[in-house]
Amino acid sequence: MIVDYDHKSSPEELVKSRDHEAIVIGSVEGFEQGRDIYDIEGDPYPDKRVVMHVRVDSTVKDNGIVSGGRVYVDLDQGGLYHDGTPSRSLDDFRKAIPAGVRVMLFLFSDRRTALRIEGAENGLPSGAVLATPDAQGMVFDDGSKLVGGQEDLEGEWKAMGSIDEVALRVKKALGVE
């Protein structure tokens, strides 16, 4: 899905400009095959999705997205080859973002609509809520620096050395201690 958004140069600016339903810090547990989304009538190839499973270690904010100490994040699987096969496999995601990597997520509950969605519950345990990240709402800590999950980090984001530093600034901006 292509979305235009207003890039925010700091975590404070991000949380003050958008009302995220959840802001959590956790560790990636893995990836599962998600749903298939058909947006165009007659299109034989769906938008393929994956679900990132994250164990939540710390919650800054939660309006019902955290389920059983976890969040389940909907991600685009990438382009398709001419035969409809995804260009990125689940193993590609698992290698790029191995289990145990720390992540901070700024989330909304999924509100995606489409012509047709197949396998809406794929990759989710029973009763779990599917979440979608803000365009800037996925920040990984590789142990030496922060890495944007969907968008490159710019502005003040690049100067921060850890997710813990981002969390402190977010909590201060939201008045949460």
mmCIF file of C-alpha atoms in Angstrom:
data_model
loop_
_atom_site.group_PDB
_atom_site.id
_atom_site.type_symbol
_atom_site.label_atom_id
_atom_site.label_comp_id
_atom_site.label_asym_id
_atom_site.label_seq_id
_atom_site.Cartn_x
_atom_site.Cartn_y
_atom_site.Cartn_z
ATOM 1 C CA MET A 1 0.000 0.000 0.000
ATOM 2 C CA ILE A 2 1.420 3.386 -0.927
ATOM 3 C CA VAL A 3 0.736 6.078 1.625
ATOM 4 C CA ASP A 4 1.779 9.708 1.760
ATOM 5 C CA TYR A 5 2.590 10.892 5.252
ATOM 6 C CA ASP A 6 4.152 13.832 7.010
ATOM 7 C CA HIS A 7 7.612 12.736 8.188
ATOM 8 C CA LYS A 8 8.348 13.661 11.805
ATOM 9 C CA SER A 9 11.938 14.522 12.734
ATOM 10 C CA SER A 10 11.749 13.406 16.378
ATOM 11 C CA PRO A 11 9.857 10.883 18.524
ATOM 12 C CA GLU A 12 8.185 13.770 20.389
ATOM 13 C CA GLU A 13 6.889 15.232 17.151
ATOM 14 C CA LEU A 14 5.616 11.799 16.079
ATOM 15 C CA VAL A 15 3.622 11.059 19.242
ATOM 16 C CA LYS A 16 2.224 14.580 19.510
ATOM 17 C CA SER A 17 0.982 14.565 15.914
ATOM 18 C CA ARG A 18 -0.617 11.110 15.778
ATOM 19 C CA ASP A 19 -2.805 9.335 18.324
ATOM 20 C CA HIS A 20 -1.288 5.845 18.306
ATOM 21 C CA GLU A 21 -3.441 3.170 19.884
ATOM 22 C CA ALA A 22 -0.389 1.385 21.266
ATOM 23 C CA ILE A 23 3.272 2.175 21.809
ATOM 24 C CA VAL A 24 5.292 -0.821 22.951
ATOM 25 C CA ILE A 25 8.833 -2.107 23.287
ATOM 26 C CA GLY A 26 9.524 -5.768 22.819
ATOM 27 C CA SER A 27 11.427 -8.535 21.110
ATOM 28 C CA VAL A 28 10.642 -10.107 17.763
ATOM 29 C CA GLU A 29 9.557 -13.724 18.143
ATOM 30 C CA GLY A 30 9.062 -14.543 14.474
ATOM 31 C CA PHE A 31 6.983 -14.205 11.331
ATOM 32 C CA GLU A 32 3.953 -16.060 10.005
ATOM 33 C CA GLN A 33 2.179 -15.941 6.680
ATOM 34 C CA GLY A 34 -0.579 -13.332 6.791
ATOM 35 C CA ARG A 35 -3.611 -12.574 4.690
ATOM 36 C CA ASP A 36 -4.079 -11.976 0.977
ATOM 37 C CA ILE A 37 -5.657 -8.664 0.011
ATOM 38 C CA TYR A 38 -7.376 -8.092 -3.340
ATOM 39 C CA ASP A 39 -7.916 -4.388 -4.045
ATOM 40 C CA ILE A 40 -8.739 -4.520 -7.754
ATOM 41 C CA GLU A 41 -11.554 -6.454 -9.407
ATOM 42 C CA GLY A 42 -10.149 -9.204 -11.616
ATOM 43 C CA ASP A 43 -6.570 -8.927 -10.325
ATOM 44 C CA PRO A 44 -5.284 -12.513 -10.092
ATOM 45 C CA TYR A 45 -2.514 -11.596 -7.638
ATOM 46 C CA PRO A 46 -3.196 -10.356 -4.129
ATOM 47 C CA ASP A 47 -1.192 -8.050 -1.922
ATOM 48 C CA LYS A 48 0.559 -10.646 0.262
ATOM 49 C CA ARG A 49 1.077 -9.884 3.958
ATOM 50 C CA VAL A 50 3.153 -11.302 6.805
ATOM 51 C CA VAL A 51 2.512 -11.046 10.538
ATOM 52 C CA MET A 52 5.409 -10.176 12.844
ATOM 53 C CA HIS A 53 4.965 -11.627 16.337
ATOM 54 C CA VAL A 54 6.459 -9.467 19.089
ATOM 55 C CA ARG A 55 6.689 -10.281 22.796
ATOM 56 C CA VAL A 56 5.940 -7.044 24.660
ATOM 57 C CA ASP A 57 8.442 -6.211 27.397
ATOM 58 C CA SER A 58 7.260 -2.667 28.139
ATOM 59 C CA THR A 59 4.088 -0.762 27.331
ATOM 60 C CA VAL A 60 4.018 3.009 27.008
ATOM 61 C CA LYS A 61 0.401 3.024 25.800
ATOM 62 C CA ASP A 62 -2.172 0.357 24.965
ATOM 63 C CA ASN A 63 -5.794 0.713 23.960
ATOM 64 C CA GLY A 64 -6.466 -2.998 23.479
ATOM 65 C CA ILE A 65 -3.835 -4.041 20.934
ATOM 66 C CA VAL A 66 -1.602 -6.022 23.304
ATOM 67 C CA SER A 67 -2.961 -9.567 23.645
ATOM 68 C CA GLY A 68 -1.432 -12.113 26.000
ATOM 69 C CA GLY A 69 1.724 -10.013 26.321
ATOM 70 C CA ARG A 70 2.194 -9.864 22.555
ATOM 71 C CA VAL A 71 1.399 -7.733 19.533
ATOM 72 C CA TYR A 72 0.851 -8.996 16.005
ATOM 73 C CA VAL A 73 2.007 -6.591 13.311
ATOM 74 C CA ASP A 74 0.805 -6.652 9.698
ATOM 75 C CA LEU A 75 3.587 -6.049 7.150
ATOM 76 C CA ASP A 76 3.743 -5.972 3.367
ATOM 77 C CA GLN A 77 5.481 -9.060 2.002
ATOM 78 C CA GLY A 78 6.762 -7.144 -1.010
ATOM 79 C CA GLY A 79 6.323 -7.489 -4.721
ATOM 80 C CA LEU A 80 5.269 -10.562 -6.659
ATOM 81 C CA TYR A 81 6.911 -12.395 -9.522
ATOM 82 C CA HIS A 82 4.894 -12.832 -12.720
ATOM 83 C CA ASP A 83 3.617 -16.195 -11.479
ATOM 84 C CA GLY A 84 2.265 -14.627 -8.254
ATOM 85 C CA THR A 85 5.046 -15.930 -6.006
ATOM 86 C CA PRO A 86 6.175 -13.368 -3.403
ATOM 87 C CA SER A 87 9.638 -11.925 -4.047
ATOM 88 C CA ARG A 88 10.344 -12.164 -0.287
ATOM 89 C CA SER A 89 9.782 -15.390 1.615
ATOM 90 C CA LEU A 90 9.074 -15.790 5.311
ATOM 91 C CA ASP A 91 12.661 -17.022 5.640
ATOM 92 C CA ASP A 92 13.855 -13.716 4.144
ATOM 93 C CA PHE A 93 12.010 -11.861 6.917
ATOM 94 C CA ARG A 94 13.343 -14.262 9.556
ATOM 95 C CA LYS A 95 16.932 -13.757 8.371
ATOM 96 C CA ALA A 96 16.638 -9.967 8.073
ATOM 97 C CA ILE A 97 14.968 -9.600 11.488
ATOM 98 C CA PRO A 98 15.937 -12.595 13.618
ATOM 99 C CA ALA A 99 14.091 -13.629 16.750
ATOM 100 C CA GLY A 100 15.237 -11.672 19.786
ATOM 101 C CA VAL A 101 15.833 -8.332 18.040
ATOM 102 C CA ARG A 102 14.466 -5.434 20.117
ATOM 103 C CA VAL A 103 11.842 -3.257 18.512
ATOM 104 C CA MET A 104 9.770 -0.231 19.449
ATOM 105 C CA LEU A 105 6.384 -0.026 17.766
ATOM 106 C CA PHE A 106 3.907 2.828 17.303
ATOM 107 C CA LEU A 107 0.704 1.031 16.336
ATOM 108 C CA PHE A 108 -2.885 1.362 15.199
ATOM 109 C CA SER A 109 -5.461 -1.415 15.092
ATOM 110 C CA ASP A 110 -5.911 -2.695 11.563
ATOM 111 C CA ARG A 111 -8.713 -0.994 9.663
ATOM 112 C CA ARG A 112 -7.806 -2.170 6.187
ATOM 113 C CA THR A 113 -10.672 -2.547 3.774
ATOM 114 C CA ALA A 114 -10.484 -4.094 0.358
ATOM 115 C CA LEU A 115 -12.530 -5.635 -2.399
ATOM 116 C CA ARG A 116 -11.738 -9.028 -0.833
ATOM 117 C CA ILE A 117 -9.508 -10.281 1.975
ATOM 118 C CA GLU A 118 -8.650 -13.969 2.174
ATOM 119 C CA GLY A 119 -7.233 -15.560 5.321
ATOM 120 C CA ALA A 120 -7.973 -12.553 7.544
ATOM 121 C CA GLU A 121 -6.967 -14.565 10.633
ATOM 122 C CA ASN A 122 -3.784 -16.056 9.119
ATOM 123 C CA GLY A 123 -0.776 -15.678 11.406
ATOM 124 C CA LEU A 124 -2.904 -14.702 14.423
ATOM 125 C CA PRO A 125 -3.732 -16.686 17.537
ATOM 126 C CA SER A 126 -7.415 -16.807 18.447
ATOM 127 C CA GLY A 127 -8.699 -13.478 19.760
ATOM 128 C CA ALA A 128 -5.570 -11.502 18.846
ATOM 129 C CA VAL A 129 -5.800 -8.025 17.316
ATOM 130 C CA LEU A 130 -3.926 -7.337 14.097
ATOM 131 C CA ALA A 131 -1.988 -4.069 14.314
ATOM 132 C CA THR A 132 -0.490 -1.850 11.653
ATOM 133 C CA PRO A 133 2.575 0.282 12.305
ATOM 134 C CA ASP A 134 2.775 3.998 11.705
ATOM 135 C CA ALA A 135 4.931 4.686 8.622
ATOM 136 C CA GLN A 136 7.690 5.712 11.065
ATOM 137 C CA GLY A 137 6.443 3.381 13.759
ATOM 138 C CA MET A 138 8.863 0.477 13.658
ATOM 139 C CA VAL A 139 12.309 1.098 15.116
ATOM 140 C CA PHE A 140 14.775 -1.758 15.585
ATOM 141 C CA ASP A 141 17.799 -1.736 17.882
ATOM 142 C CA ASP A 142 20.596 -3.807 16.352
ATOM 143 C CA GLY A 143 22.798 -3.380 19.433
ATOM 144 C CA SER A 144 24.896 -0.589 17.979
ATOM 145 C CA LYS A 145 22.359 1.768 16.397
ATOM 146 C CA LEU A 146 18.693 2.290 15.673
ATOM 147 C CA VAL A 147 17.292 1.191 12.319
ATOM 148 C CA GLY A 148 13.974 2.268 10.802
ATOM 149 C CA GLY A 149 11.777 -0.693 9.953
ATOM 150 C CA GLN A 150 9.840 0.885 7.105
ATOM 151 C CA GLU A 151 11.410 4.292 6.651
ATOM 152 C CA ASP A 152 14.999 5.391 7.168
ATOM 153 C CA LEU A 153 15.568 7.311 10.365
ATOM 154 C CA GLU A 154 16.226 11.007 9.832
ATOM 155 C CA GLY A 155 16.608 14.130 11.940
ATOM 156 C CA GLU A 156 16.870 13.632 15.698
ATOM 157 C CA TRP A 157 16.083 9.923 15.333
ATOM 158 C CA LYS A 158 19.583 9.331 13.919
ATOM 159 C CA ALA A 159 21.270 10.857 16.982
ATOM 160 C CA MET A 160 19.639 8.456 19.439
ATOM 161 C CA GLY A 161 21.606 5.407 20.459
ATOM 162 C CA SER A 162 18.973 3.044 21.818
ATOM 163 C CA ILE A 163 15.304 2.216 22.030
ATOM 164 C CA ASP A 164 15.494 3.032 25.740
ATOM 165 C CA GLU A 165 16.431 6.617 24.851
ATOM 166 C CA VAL A 166 13.517 6.845 22.396
ATOM 167 C CA ALA A 167 11.160 5.434 25.056
ATOM 168 C CA LEU A 168 12.260 8.012 27.642
ATOM 169 C CA ARG A 169 11.625 10.842 25.219
ATOM 170 C CA VAL A 170 8.232 9.419 24.188
ATOM 171 C CA LYS A 171 7.132 8.956 27.797
ATOM 172 C CA LYS A 172 8.182 12.506 28.651
ATOM 173 C CA ALA A 173 6.322 13.890 25.619
ATOM 174 C CA LEU A 174 3.165 11.990 26.605
ATOM 175 C CA GLY A 175 3.505 12.794 30.300
ATOM 176 C CA VAL A 176 3.858 9.101 31.186
ATOM 177 C CA GLU A 177 6.351 7.985 33.807
#
